Structures are given as structure tokens and as C-alpha cells.
GROMACS .gro file of C-alpha atoms in nm:
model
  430
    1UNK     CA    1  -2.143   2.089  -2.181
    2UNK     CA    2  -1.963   1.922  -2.438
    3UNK     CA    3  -1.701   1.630  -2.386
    4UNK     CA    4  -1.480   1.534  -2.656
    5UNK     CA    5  -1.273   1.210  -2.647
    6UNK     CA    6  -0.979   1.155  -2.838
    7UNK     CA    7  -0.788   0.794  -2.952
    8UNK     CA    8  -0.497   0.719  -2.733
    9UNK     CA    9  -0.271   0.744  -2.977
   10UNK     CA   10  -0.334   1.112  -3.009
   11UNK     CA   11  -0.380   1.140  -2.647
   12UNK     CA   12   0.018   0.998  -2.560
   13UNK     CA   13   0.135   1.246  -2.889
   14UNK     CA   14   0.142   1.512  -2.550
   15UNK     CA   15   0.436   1.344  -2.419
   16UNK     CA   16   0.738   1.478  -2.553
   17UNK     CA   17   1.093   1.341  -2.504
   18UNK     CA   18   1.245   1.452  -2.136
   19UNK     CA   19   0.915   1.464  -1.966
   20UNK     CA   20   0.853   1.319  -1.653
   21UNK     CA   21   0.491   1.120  -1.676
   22UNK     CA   22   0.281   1.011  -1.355
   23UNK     CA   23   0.130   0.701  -1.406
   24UNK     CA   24  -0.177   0.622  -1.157
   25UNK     CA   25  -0.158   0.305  -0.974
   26UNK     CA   26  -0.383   0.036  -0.832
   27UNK     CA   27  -0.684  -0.125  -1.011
   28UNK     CA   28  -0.684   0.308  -1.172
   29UNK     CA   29  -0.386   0.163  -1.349
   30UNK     CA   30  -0.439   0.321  -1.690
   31UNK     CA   31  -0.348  -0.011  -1.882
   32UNK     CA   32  -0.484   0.104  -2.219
   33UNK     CA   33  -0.341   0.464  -2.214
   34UNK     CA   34   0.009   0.369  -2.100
   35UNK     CA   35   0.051   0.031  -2.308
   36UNK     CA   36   0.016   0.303  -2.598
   37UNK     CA   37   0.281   0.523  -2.484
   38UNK     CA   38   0.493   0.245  -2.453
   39UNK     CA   39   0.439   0.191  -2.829
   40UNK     CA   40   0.631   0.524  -2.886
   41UNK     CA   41   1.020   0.422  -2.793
   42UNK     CA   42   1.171   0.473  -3.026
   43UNK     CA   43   0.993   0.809  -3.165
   44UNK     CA   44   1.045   0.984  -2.788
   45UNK     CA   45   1.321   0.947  -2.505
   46UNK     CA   46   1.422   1.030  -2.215
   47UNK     CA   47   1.066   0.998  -2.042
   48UNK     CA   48   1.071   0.915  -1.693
   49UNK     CA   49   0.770   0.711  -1.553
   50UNK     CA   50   0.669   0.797  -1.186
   51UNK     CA   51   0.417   0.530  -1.006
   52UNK     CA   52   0.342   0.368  -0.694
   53UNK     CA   53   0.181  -0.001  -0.738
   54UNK     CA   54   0.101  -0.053  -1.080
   55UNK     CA   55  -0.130  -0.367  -1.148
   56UNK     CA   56  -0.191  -0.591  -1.476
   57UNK     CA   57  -0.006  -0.673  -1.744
   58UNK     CA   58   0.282  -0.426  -1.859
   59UNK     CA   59   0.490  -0.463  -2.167
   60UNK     CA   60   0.841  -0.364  -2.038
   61UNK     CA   61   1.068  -0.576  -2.118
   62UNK     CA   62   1.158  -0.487  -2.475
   63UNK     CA   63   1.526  -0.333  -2.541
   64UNK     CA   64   1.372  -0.026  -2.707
   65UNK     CA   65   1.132   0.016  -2.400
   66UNK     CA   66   1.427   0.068  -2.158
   67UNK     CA   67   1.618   0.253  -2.396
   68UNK     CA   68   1.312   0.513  -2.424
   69UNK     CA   69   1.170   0.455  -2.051
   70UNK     CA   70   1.320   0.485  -1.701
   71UNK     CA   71   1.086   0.414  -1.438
   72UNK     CA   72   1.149   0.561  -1.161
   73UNK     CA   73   0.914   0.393  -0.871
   74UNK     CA   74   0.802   0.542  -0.563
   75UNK     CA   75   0.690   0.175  -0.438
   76UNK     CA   76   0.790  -0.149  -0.631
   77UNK     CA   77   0.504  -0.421  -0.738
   78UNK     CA   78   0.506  -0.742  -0.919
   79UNK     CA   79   0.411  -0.656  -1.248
   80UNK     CA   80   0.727  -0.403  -1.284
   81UNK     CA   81   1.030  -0.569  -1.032
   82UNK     CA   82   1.245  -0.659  -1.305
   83UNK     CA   83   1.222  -0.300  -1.409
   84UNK     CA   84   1.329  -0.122  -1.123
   85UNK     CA   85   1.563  -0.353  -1.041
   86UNK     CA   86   1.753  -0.317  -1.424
   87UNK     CA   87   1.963  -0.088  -1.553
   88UNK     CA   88   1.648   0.125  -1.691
   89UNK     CA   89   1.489   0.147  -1.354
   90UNK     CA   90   1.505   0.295  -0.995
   91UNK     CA   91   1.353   0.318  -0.647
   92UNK     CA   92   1.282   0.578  -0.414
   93UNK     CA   93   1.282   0.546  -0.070
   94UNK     CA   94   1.004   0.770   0.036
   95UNK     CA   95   0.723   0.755   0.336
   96UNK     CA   96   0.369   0.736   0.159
   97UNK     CA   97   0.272   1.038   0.353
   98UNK     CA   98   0.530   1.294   0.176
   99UNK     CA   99   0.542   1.168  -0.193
  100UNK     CA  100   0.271   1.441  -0.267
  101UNK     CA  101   0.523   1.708  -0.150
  102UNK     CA  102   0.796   1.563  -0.352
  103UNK     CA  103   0.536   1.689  -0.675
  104UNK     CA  104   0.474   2.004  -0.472
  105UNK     CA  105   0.795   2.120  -0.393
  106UNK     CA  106   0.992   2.091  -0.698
  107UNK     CA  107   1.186   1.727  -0.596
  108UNK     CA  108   0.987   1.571  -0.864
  109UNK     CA  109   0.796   1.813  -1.085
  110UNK     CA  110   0.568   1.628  -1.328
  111UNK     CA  111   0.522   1.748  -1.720
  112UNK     CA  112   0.230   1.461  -1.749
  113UNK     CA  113  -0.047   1.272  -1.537
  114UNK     CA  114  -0.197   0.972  -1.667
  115UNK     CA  115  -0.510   0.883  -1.456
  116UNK     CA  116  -0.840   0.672  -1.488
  117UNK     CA  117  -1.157   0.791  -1.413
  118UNK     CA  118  -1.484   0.752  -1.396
  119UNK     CA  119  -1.723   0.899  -1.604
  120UNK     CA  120  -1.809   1.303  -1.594
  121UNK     CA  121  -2.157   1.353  -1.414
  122UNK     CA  122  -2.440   1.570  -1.523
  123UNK     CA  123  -2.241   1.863  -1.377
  124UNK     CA  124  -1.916   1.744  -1.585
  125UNK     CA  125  -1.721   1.596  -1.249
  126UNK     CA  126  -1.495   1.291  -1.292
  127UNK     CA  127  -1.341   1.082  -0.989
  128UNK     CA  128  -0.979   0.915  -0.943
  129UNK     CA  129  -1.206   0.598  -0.848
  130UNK     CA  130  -1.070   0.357  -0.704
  131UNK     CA  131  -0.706   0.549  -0.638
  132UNK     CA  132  -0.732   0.903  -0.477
  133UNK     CA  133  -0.363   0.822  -0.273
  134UNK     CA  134  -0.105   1.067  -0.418
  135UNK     CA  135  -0.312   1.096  -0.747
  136UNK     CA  136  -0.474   1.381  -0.629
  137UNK     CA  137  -0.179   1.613  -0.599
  138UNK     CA  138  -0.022   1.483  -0.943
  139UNK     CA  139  -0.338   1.600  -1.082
  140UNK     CA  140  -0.310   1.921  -0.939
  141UNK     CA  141   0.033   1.975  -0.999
  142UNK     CA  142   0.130   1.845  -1.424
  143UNK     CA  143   0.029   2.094  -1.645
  144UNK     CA  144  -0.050   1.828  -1.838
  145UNK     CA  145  -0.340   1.553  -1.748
  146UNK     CA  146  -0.433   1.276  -1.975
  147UNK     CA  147  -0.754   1.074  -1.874
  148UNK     CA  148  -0.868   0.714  -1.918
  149UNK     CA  149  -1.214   0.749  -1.896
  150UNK     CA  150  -1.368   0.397  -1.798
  151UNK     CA  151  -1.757   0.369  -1.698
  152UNK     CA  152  -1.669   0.076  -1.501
  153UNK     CA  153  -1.492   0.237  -1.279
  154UNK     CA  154  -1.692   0.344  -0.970
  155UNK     CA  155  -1.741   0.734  -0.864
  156UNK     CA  156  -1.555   0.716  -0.508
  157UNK     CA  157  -1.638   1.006  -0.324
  158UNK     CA  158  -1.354   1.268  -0.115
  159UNK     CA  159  -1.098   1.442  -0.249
  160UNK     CA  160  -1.023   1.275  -0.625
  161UNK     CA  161  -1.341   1.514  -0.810
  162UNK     CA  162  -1.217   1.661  -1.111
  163UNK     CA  163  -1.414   1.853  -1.372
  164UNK     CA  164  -1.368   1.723  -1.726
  165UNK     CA  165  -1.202   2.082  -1.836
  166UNK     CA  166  -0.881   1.951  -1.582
  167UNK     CA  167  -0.837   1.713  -1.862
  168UNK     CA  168  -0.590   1.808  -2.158
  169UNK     CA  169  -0.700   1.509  -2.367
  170UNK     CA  170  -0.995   1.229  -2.280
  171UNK     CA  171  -1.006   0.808  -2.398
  172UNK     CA  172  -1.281   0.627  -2.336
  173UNK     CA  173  -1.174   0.283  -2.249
  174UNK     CA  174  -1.421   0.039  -2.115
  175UNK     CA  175  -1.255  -0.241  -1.949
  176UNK     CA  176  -1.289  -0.470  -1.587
  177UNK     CA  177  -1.052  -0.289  -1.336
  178UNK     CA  178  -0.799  -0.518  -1.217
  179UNK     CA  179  -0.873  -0.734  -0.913
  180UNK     CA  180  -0.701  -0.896  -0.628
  181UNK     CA  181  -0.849  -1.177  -0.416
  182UNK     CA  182  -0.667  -1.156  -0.114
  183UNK     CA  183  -0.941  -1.447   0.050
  184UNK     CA  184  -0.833  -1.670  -0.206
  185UNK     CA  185  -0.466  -1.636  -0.087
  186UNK     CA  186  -0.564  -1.715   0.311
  187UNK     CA  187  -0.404  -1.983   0.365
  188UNK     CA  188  -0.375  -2.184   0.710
  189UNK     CA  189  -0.058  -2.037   0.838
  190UNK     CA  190  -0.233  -1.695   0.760
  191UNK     CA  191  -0.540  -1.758   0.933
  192UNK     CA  192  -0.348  -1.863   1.258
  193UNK     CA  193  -0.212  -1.509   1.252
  194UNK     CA  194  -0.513  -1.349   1.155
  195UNK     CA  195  -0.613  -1.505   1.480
  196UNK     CA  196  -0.348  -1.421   1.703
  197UNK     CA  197  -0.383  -1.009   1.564
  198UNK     CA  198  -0.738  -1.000   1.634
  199UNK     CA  199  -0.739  -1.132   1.969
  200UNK     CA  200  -0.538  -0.799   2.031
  201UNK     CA  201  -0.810  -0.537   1.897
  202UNK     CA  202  -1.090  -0.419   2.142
  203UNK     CA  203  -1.381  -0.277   2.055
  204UNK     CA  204  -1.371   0.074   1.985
  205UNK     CA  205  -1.051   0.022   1.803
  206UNK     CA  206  -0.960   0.219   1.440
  207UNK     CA  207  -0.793  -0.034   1.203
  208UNK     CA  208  -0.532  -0.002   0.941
  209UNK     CA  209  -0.490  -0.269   0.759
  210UNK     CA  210  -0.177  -0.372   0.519
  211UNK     CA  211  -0.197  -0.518   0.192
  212UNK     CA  212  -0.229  -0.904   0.167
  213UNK     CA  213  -0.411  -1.177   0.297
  214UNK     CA  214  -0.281  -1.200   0.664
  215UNK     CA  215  -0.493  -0.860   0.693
  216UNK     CA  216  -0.823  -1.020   0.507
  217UNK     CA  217  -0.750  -1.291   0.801
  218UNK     CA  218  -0.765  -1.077   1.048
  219UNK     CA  219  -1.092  -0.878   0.902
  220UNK     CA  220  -1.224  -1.237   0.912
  221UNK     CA  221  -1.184  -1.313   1.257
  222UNK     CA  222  -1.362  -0.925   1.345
  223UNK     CA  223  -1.724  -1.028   1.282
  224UNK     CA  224  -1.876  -1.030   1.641
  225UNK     CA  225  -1.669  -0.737   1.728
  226UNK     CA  226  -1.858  -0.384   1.774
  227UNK     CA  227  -1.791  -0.011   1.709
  228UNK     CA  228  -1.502  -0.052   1.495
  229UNK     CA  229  -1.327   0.199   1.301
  230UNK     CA  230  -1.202   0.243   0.976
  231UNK     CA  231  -0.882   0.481   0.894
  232UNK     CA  232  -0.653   0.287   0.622
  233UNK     CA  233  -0.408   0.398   0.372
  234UNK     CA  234  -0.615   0.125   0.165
  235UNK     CA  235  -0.894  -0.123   0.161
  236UNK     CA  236  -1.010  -0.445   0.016
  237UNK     CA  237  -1.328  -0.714   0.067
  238UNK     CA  238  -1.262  -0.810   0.410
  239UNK     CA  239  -1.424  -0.475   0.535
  240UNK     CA  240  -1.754  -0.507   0.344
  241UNK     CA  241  -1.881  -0.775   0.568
  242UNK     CA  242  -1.798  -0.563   0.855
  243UNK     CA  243  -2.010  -0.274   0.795
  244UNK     CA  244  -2.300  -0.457   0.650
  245UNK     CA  245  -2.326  -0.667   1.003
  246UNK     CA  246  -2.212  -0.364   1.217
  247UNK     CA  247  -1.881  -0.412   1.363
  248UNK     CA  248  -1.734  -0.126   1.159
  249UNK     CA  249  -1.944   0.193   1.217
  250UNK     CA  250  -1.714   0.401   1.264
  251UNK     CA  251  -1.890   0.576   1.556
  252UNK     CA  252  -1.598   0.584   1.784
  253UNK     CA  253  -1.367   0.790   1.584
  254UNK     CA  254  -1.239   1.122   1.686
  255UNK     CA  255  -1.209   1.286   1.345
  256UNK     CA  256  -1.407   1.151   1.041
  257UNK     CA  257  -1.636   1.018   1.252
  258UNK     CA  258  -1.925   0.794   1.070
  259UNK     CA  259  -1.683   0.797   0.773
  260UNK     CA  260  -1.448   0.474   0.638
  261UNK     CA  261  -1.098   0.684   0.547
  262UNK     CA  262  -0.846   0.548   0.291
  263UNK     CA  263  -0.582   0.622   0.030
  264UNK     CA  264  -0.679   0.370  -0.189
  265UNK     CA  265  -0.922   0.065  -0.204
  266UNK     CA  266  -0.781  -0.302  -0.432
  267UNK     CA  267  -0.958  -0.639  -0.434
  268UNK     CA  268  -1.259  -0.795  -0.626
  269UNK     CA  269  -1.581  -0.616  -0.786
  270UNK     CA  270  -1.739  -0.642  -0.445
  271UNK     CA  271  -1.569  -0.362  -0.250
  272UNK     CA  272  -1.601  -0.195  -0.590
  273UNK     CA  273  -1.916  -0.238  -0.611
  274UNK     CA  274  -1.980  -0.139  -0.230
  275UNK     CA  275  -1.748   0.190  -0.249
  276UNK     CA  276  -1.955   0.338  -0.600
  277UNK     CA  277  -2.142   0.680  -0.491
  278UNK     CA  278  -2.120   0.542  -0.086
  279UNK     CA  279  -2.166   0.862   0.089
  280UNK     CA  280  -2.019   0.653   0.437
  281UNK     CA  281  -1.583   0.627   0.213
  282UNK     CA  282  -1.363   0.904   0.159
  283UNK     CA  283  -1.126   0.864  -0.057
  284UNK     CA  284  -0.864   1.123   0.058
  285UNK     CA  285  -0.509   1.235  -0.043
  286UNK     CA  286  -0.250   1.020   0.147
  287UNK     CA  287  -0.074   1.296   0.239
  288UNK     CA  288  -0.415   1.333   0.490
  289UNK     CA  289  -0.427   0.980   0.565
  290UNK     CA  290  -0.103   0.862   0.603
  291UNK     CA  291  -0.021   1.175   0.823
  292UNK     CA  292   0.121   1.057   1.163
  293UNK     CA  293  -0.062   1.315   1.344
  294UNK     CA  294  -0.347   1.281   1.212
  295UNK     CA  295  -0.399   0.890   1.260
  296UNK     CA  296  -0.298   0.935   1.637
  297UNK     CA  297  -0.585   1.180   1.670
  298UNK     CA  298  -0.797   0.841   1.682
  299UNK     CA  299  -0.791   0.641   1.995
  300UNK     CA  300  -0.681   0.272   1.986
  301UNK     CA  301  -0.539   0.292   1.585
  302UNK     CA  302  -0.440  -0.086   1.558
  303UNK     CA  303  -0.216  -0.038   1.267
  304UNK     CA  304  -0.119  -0.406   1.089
  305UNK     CA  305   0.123  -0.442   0.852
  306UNK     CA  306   0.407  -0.721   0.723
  307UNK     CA  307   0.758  -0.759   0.700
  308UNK     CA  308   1.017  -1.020   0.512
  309UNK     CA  309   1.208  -1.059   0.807
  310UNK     CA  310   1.270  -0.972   1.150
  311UNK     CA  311   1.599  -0.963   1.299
  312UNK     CA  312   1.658  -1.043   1.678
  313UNK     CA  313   1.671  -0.710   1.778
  314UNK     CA  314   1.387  -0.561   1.620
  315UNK     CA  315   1.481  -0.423   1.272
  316UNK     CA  316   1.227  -0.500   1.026
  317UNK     CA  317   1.306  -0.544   0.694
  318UNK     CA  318   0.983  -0.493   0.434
  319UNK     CA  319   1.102  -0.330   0.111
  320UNK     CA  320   1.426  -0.572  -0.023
  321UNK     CA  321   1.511  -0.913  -0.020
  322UNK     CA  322   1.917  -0.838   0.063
  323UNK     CA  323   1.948  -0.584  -0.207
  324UNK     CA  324   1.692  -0.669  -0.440
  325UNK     CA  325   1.417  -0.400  -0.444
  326UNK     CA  326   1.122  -0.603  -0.401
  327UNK     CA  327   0.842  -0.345  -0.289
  328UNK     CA  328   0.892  -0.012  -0.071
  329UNK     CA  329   0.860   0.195   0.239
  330UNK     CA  330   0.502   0.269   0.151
  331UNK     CA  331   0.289   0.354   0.440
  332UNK     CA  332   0.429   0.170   0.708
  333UNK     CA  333   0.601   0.370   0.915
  334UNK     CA  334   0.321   0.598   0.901
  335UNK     CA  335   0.114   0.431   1.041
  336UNK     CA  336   0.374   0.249   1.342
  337UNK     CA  337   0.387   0.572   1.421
  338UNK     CA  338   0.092   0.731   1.441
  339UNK     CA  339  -0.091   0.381   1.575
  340UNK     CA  340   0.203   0.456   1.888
  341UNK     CA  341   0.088   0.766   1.928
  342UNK     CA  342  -0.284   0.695   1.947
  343UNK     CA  343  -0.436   0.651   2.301
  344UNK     CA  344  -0.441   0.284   2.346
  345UNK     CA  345  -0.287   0.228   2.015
  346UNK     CA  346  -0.110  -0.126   1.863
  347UNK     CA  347   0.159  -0.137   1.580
  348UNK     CA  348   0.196  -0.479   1.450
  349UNK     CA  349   0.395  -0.621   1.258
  350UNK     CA  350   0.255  -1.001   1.134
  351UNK     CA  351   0.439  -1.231   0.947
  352UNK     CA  352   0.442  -1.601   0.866
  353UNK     CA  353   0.753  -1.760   1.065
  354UNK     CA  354   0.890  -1.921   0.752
  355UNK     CA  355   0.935  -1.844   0.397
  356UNK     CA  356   0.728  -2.070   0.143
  357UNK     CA  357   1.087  -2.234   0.128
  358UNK     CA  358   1.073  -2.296   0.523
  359UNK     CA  359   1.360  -2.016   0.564
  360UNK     CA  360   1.310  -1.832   0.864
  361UNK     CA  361   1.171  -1.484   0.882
  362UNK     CA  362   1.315  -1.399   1.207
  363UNK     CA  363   1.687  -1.399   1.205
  364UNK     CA  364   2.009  -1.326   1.375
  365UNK     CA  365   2.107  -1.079   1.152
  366UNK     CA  366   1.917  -0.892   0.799
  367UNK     CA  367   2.060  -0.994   0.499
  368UNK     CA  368   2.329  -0.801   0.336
  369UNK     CA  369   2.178  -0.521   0.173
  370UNK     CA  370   1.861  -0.529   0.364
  371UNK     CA  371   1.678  -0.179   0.400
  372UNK     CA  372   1.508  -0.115   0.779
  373UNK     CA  373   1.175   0.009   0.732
  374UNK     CA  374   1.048  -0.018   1.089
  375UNK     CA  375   1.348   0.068   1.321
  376UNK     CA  376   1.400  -0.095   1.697
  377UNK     CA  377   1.304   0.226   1.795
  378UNK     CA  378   0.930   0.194   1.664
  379UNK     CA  379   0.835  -0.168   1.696
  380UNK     CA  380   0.587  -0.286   1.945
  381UNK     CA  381   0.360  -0.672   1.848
  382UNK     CA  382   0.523  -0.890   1.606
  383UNK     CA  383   0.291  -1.174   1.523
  384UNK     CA  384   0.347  -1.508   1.405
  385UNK     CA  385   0.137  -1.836   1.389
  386UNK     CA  386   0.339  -1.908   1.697
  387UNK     CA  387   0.208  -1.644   1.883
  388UNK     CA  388   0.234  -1.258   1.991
  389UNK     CA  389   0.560  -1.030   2.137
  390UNK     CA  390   0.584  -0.691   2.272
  391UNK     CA  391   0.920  -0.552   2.233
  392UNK     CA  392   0.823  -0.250   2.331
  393UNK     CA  393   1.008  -0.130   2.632
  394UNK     CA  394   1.251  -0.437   2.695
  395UNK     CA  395   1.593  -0.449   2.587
  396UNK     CA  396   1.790  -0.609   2.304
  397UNK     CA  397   1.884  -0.905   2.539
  398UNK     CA  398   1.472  -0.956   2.646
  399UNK     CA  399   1.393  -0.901   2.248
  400UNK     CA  400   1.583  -1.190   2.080
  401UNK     CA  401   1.466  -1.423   2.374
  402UNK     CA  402   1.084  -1.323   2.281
  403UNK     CA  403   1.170  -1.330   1.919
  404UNK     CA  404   1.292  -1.633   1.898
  405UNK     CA  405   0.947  -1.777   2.158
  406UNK     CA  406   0.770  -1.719   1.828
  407UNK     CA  407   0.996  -1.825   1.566
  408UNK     CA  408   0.933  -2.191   1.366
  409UNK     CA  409   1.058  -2.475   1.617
  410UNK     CA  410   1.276  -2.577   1.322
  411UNK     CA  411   1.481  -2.289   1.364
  412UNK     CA  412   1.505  -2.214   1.736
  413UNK     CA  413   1.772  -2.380   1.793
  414UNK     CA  414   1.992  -2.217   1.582
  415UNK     CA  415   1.836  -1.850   1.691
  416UNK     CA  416   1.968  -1.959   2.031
  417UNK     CA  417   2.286  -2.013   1.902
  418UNK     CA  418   2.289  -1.673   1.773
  419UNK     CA  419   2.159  -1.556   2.090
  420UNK     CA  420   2.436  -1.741   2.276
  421UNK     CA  421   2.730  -1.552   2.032
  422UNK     CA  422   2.589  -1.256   2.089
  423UNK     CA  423   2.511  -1.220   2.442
  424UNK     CA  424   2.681  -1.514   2.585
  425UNK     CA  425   2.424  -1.663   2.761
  426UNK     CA  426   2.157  -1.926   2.629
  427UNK     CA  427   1.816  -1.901   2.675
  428UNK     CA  428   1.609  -2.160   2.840
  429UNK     CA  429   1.317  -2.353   2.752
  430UNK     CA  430   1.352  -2.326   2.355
   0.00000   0.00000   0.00000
């Protein structure tokens, strides 16, 4: 078995102007690889980027960058907003779940993957690490695969094993993946929420967590609970804990029983650490994980995610500020959905009550511009540090009344005002 690595700049020389490159996302971002074909605009054009989150430091914004780059995003993170939202980027709106058949089916056929891995195994197999998600049918799909090859990257077992002869060109690169420490971020607001959630899970339950730290506070507050589940589109710290005193054992699940299921796992070396060669994780394609039908096939799926604001009716707003794309459908819905479905199932939705700039995050109206994520048709528990609602069932009227029961006492009053023009009647007590 011989394995040959090349330099990255002969590994990008496989792009050629007009292609259409996957990039993988996550802490798999493949920083060194991609920060070299960046280095070509000017020699290439017309090469479209596809990604979900991308993480670390990205040198975009250069004039001859966006002249030889469009990225088109499939979900928007920090590192490339201004990009999508200029003249040389782009978002589409797209459930997790059915990206991979957008690479399957022709709506977005990729020329070139650009993936990090770990290292090949005695037998010559490779993992996506850290990032299975919809890496594994980009793989399958460009004719085309470039690897980053990083031995710090753990071997994550599922569906991301690729033999080395999958690879059209191989860089070592040995670099610290990127991490996020969403514990670091808990604040007191999000603990109060992290609270409120987890005095709605029983035992028994299967959890999907969000990304962010109001999901690490609800991990937090899980500790003395027993039987838990795991079935996530992705992971972080707050779970290791869990199994190692076990609450999460996964012994209640109706498919993948005994197993932790994600898309995707992000945070600090330890979950790294914890996930490397762990027989009990499967990393699977999202188009398995994020699958409605599949999550409801678990009883009580407590699905948890965030929003940047709730109107009084129920639409929730989680991918744009107005019309500024500031991250993306993602998995949401997915999992509102199939969490619904699930016998004795809870969608959430938790969110602080006010902005770090004390605007409220449940309003009359969403902003101009706003996209809907979760319709009024699939919300259930919205969460605040004020406390928990169930819309579910009760009408627009009973909604904006519970709504505003958990909104910051700075702004009642004027959500009763709203309530008032639009229903004319005033609600009590608030």
C-alpha cells in the first residue's frame, strides 16, 4: 500500500475555472487546502464554492477573491457573512435533510470536494472526522476529491470511511481543529433557559440539541436524569459528561439503539477526544439523521433549537436579521417535525427574551425581510428566561397573550398594545 502526498499548491492546480468546489465544514474545515486555492484568483474564475458552516479564519475579502470566487452557501456562519451577503455571494434556502440530493440529482453537481481527514489505517481507510453531515454524499458524488490529511483529527466511526484510492490528490497538514466553547458562552440569562427546557424532558427522552450555549445549558441541567438518548444533527461537550455518569445510554431508543447519532460533532478537544475510534457515535449522512421520519421513529425526541425572534403569532424567524442573511434553515425544521411526530415528543424553540441590545425577541410583527423557518403551523414550547408556552393547539388570539406572559417586562406593555390593535381587546394581568 503506498500513499503519496502532494503540496497544496499542486493539489488546488485540479480546479479549473467554472468548477463548482465543495468545501467541508465544521472544525473538518480544510483551512490549509482552501486558503491555497484562494491564492489562485486571478489565474482561475468562475469557481463556485459550496459549504455549510465553515469555521476559522478565511481570507475573503480581497477584490480579486470575489472577482474569482462566488460562494454560494447552503448555511451562513460568522467567518463568511459578509460574503454571502455581497455582491460575490449567495444563500440557499435548503432543509439540512435534502442538501445531499441537491449533489445527487443534478441541482448542484460538484466538479471538486475538498475534505479533511484523518489519517489512512493499516487497511488504507480515512474518515470525514469530525464532519460526516452532507460530506459524505459530496464525496461520493465529485469526480474529483482533494484531501487534507490531518493526524489530529480523530477517526469518527459511521458512514464518512473512505479508502485513500477515493482521493485524487493527498496534503498532509497537521494542525489543532478549530474549537468552540459553547460553556464559556453560558451566560446567566442562558442558564435560566437551560433550566426552564430541561424541566420539560423525562427520562427516556431522545435529545436534539441546537448549536450554542442555551443547548450546553440545558445538557448541564441533565446530570441526575436517566436513560437518555442521543439522536442530533450535531454534538458538542455538554454530552460527554452525560454518558460518562449514565444519563445518556441510549438504551431507550427505537432505532440505533446503544448508539449516540449525529451529523456532525463542534466544540473543544474533549468531545474530540471522546468521539476518536468510540465504537458507542455514528457519524451518519444527514440526509439519515435529519430525516423527519426517521427521528419520529424514537419516542419522546425533545428537539431544541433557537430563533432571532418570535412574532405574536408564532412565526419564527432563525436564518435573517430583516434581510440580512445571517445563518440558514439548517436542520430545524427537521427536527420540529420529526420531534412532533415522535410519541411523546417536544419541539422547542428557546431564546433569550432580549437582544444583547435589550430589543425584544418576541414581537408584534418580523422584521421586513424576515425569512420563517418554523411556521405557526409547526411550533409547540417556546422558552424564555421568563418561562415556558405551548402554542400548540390554541389560536392566534390565545398565542400572543402566552407570548407576550414570557416576553421581558420591559416590553410587555407595548406587546399588549400590539395585541390590543390587532384583536381589539387587551389582555389582563401584564
Amino acid at each position: 500500500m503506498t500513499i503519496e502526498y502532494t503540496a497544496a499548491e499542486e493539489a488546488v492546480k485540479l480546479v479549473k475555472s467554472g468548477n463548482r468546489v465543495f468545501i467541508h465544514g465544521g472544525a473538518a474545515t480544510p483551512l490549509k487546502v482552501l486558503s491555497t486555492l484562494l491564492k489562485r484568483a486571478g489565474e482561475i474564475s468562475g469557481v463556485e464554492l459550496v459549504a455549510i458552516s465553515t469555521y476559522g479564519q478565511i481570507d475573503w475579502n480581497h477584490p480579486e477573491v470575489q472577482e474569482s470566487f462566488y460562494l454560494n452557501s447552503l448555511f451562513v456562519s460568522e467567518n463568511v457573512r459578509g460574503w454571502v451577503n455581497s455582491g460575490s455571494g449567495g444563500y440557499i434556502p435548503v432543509f439540512l435533510s435534502e442538501i445531499p440530493q441537491l449533489f445527487e440529482r443534478g441541482y448542484l453537481p460538484l466538479d471538486v470536494a475538498i475534505v479533511q481527514v484523518s489519517p489512512p489505517d493499516h487497511h488504507g481507510y480515512c474518515t470525514l472526522g469530525t464532519s460526516a453531515d452532507i460530506a459524505v454524499s459530496a464525496v461520493k458524488n465529485a469526480p474529483i476529491v482533494i484531501a487534507q490529511v490531518n493526524p489530529r483529527m480523530p477517526r469518527v466511526l459511521g458512514e464518512g470511511i473512505i479508502h485513500f484510492s477515493r482521493f485524487s490528490a493527498m496534503v498532509w497538514e497537521e494542525s489543532d481543529l478549530i474549537e468552540v466553547d459553547y460553556a464559556a458562552k453560558t451566560d446567566d440569562i442562558s442558564k435560566k433557559i437551560g433550566e426552564q427546557v430541561a424541566s420539560l424532558i423525562d427520562d427516556g427522552s431522545t435529545l436534539q440539541m441546537g448549536i450554542g450555549a442555551i443547548p450546553d445549558a440545558v445538557l448541564a441541567n441533565l446530570r441526575h436524569h436517566k436513560n437518555l438518548g442521543i439522536h442530533t444533527e450535531m454534538f458538542s461537550d455538554g454530552i460527554v459528561p452525560l454518558v460518562r455518569n449514565g444519563a445518556v445510554n441510549n438504551s431507550h431508543k427505537k432505532i440505533n439503539t446503544g448508539k449516540i447519532v449525529s451529523s456532525f460533532i463542534l466544540g473543544t478537544h474533549k468531545v474530540y477526544d471522546f468521539a476518536h475510534n468510540n465504537p458507542a457515535i455514528d457519524l451518519l449522512n444527514v440526509a439519515y439523521v435529519n430525516n423527519s421520519d426517521v427521528i419520529s421513529r424514537n419516542p419522546k425526541v425533545v428537539a431544541i433549537n433557537s430563533a432571532i425572534e418570535v412574532d405574536i403569532t408564532g412565526q419564527v424567524c432563525s436564518d435573517s436579521i430583516g434581510t440580512y442573511q445571517f445563518s440558514g434553515i439548517g436542520g430545524q425544521m427537521d427536527f420540529m417535525r420529526g420531534a412532533s411526530l415522535s410519541e411523546g415528543g417536544k419541539p422547542i424553540i428557546a431564546l433569550p427574551s432580549v437582544t444583547s441590545k435589550g430589543v425584544s425577541r418576541i414581537v408584534p410583527h418580523l422584521n421586513e425581510g424576515a425569512g420563517v423557518v418554523t411556521t405557526r403551523g409547526h411550533i409547540h414550547y417556546v422558552a424564555t428566561e421568563y418561562g415556558v408556552v405551548n402554542l400548540y393547539g390554541k389560536n392566534m388570539d390565545q398565542r400572543a397573550r402566552l407570548l407576550a406572559s414570557i416576553a421581558h417586562p420591559d416590553h410587555r406593555e407595548s406587546l399588549a398594545m400590539a395585541y390590543h390593535k390587532r384583536f381589539g381587546r387587551m389582555i389582563k394581568g401584564i
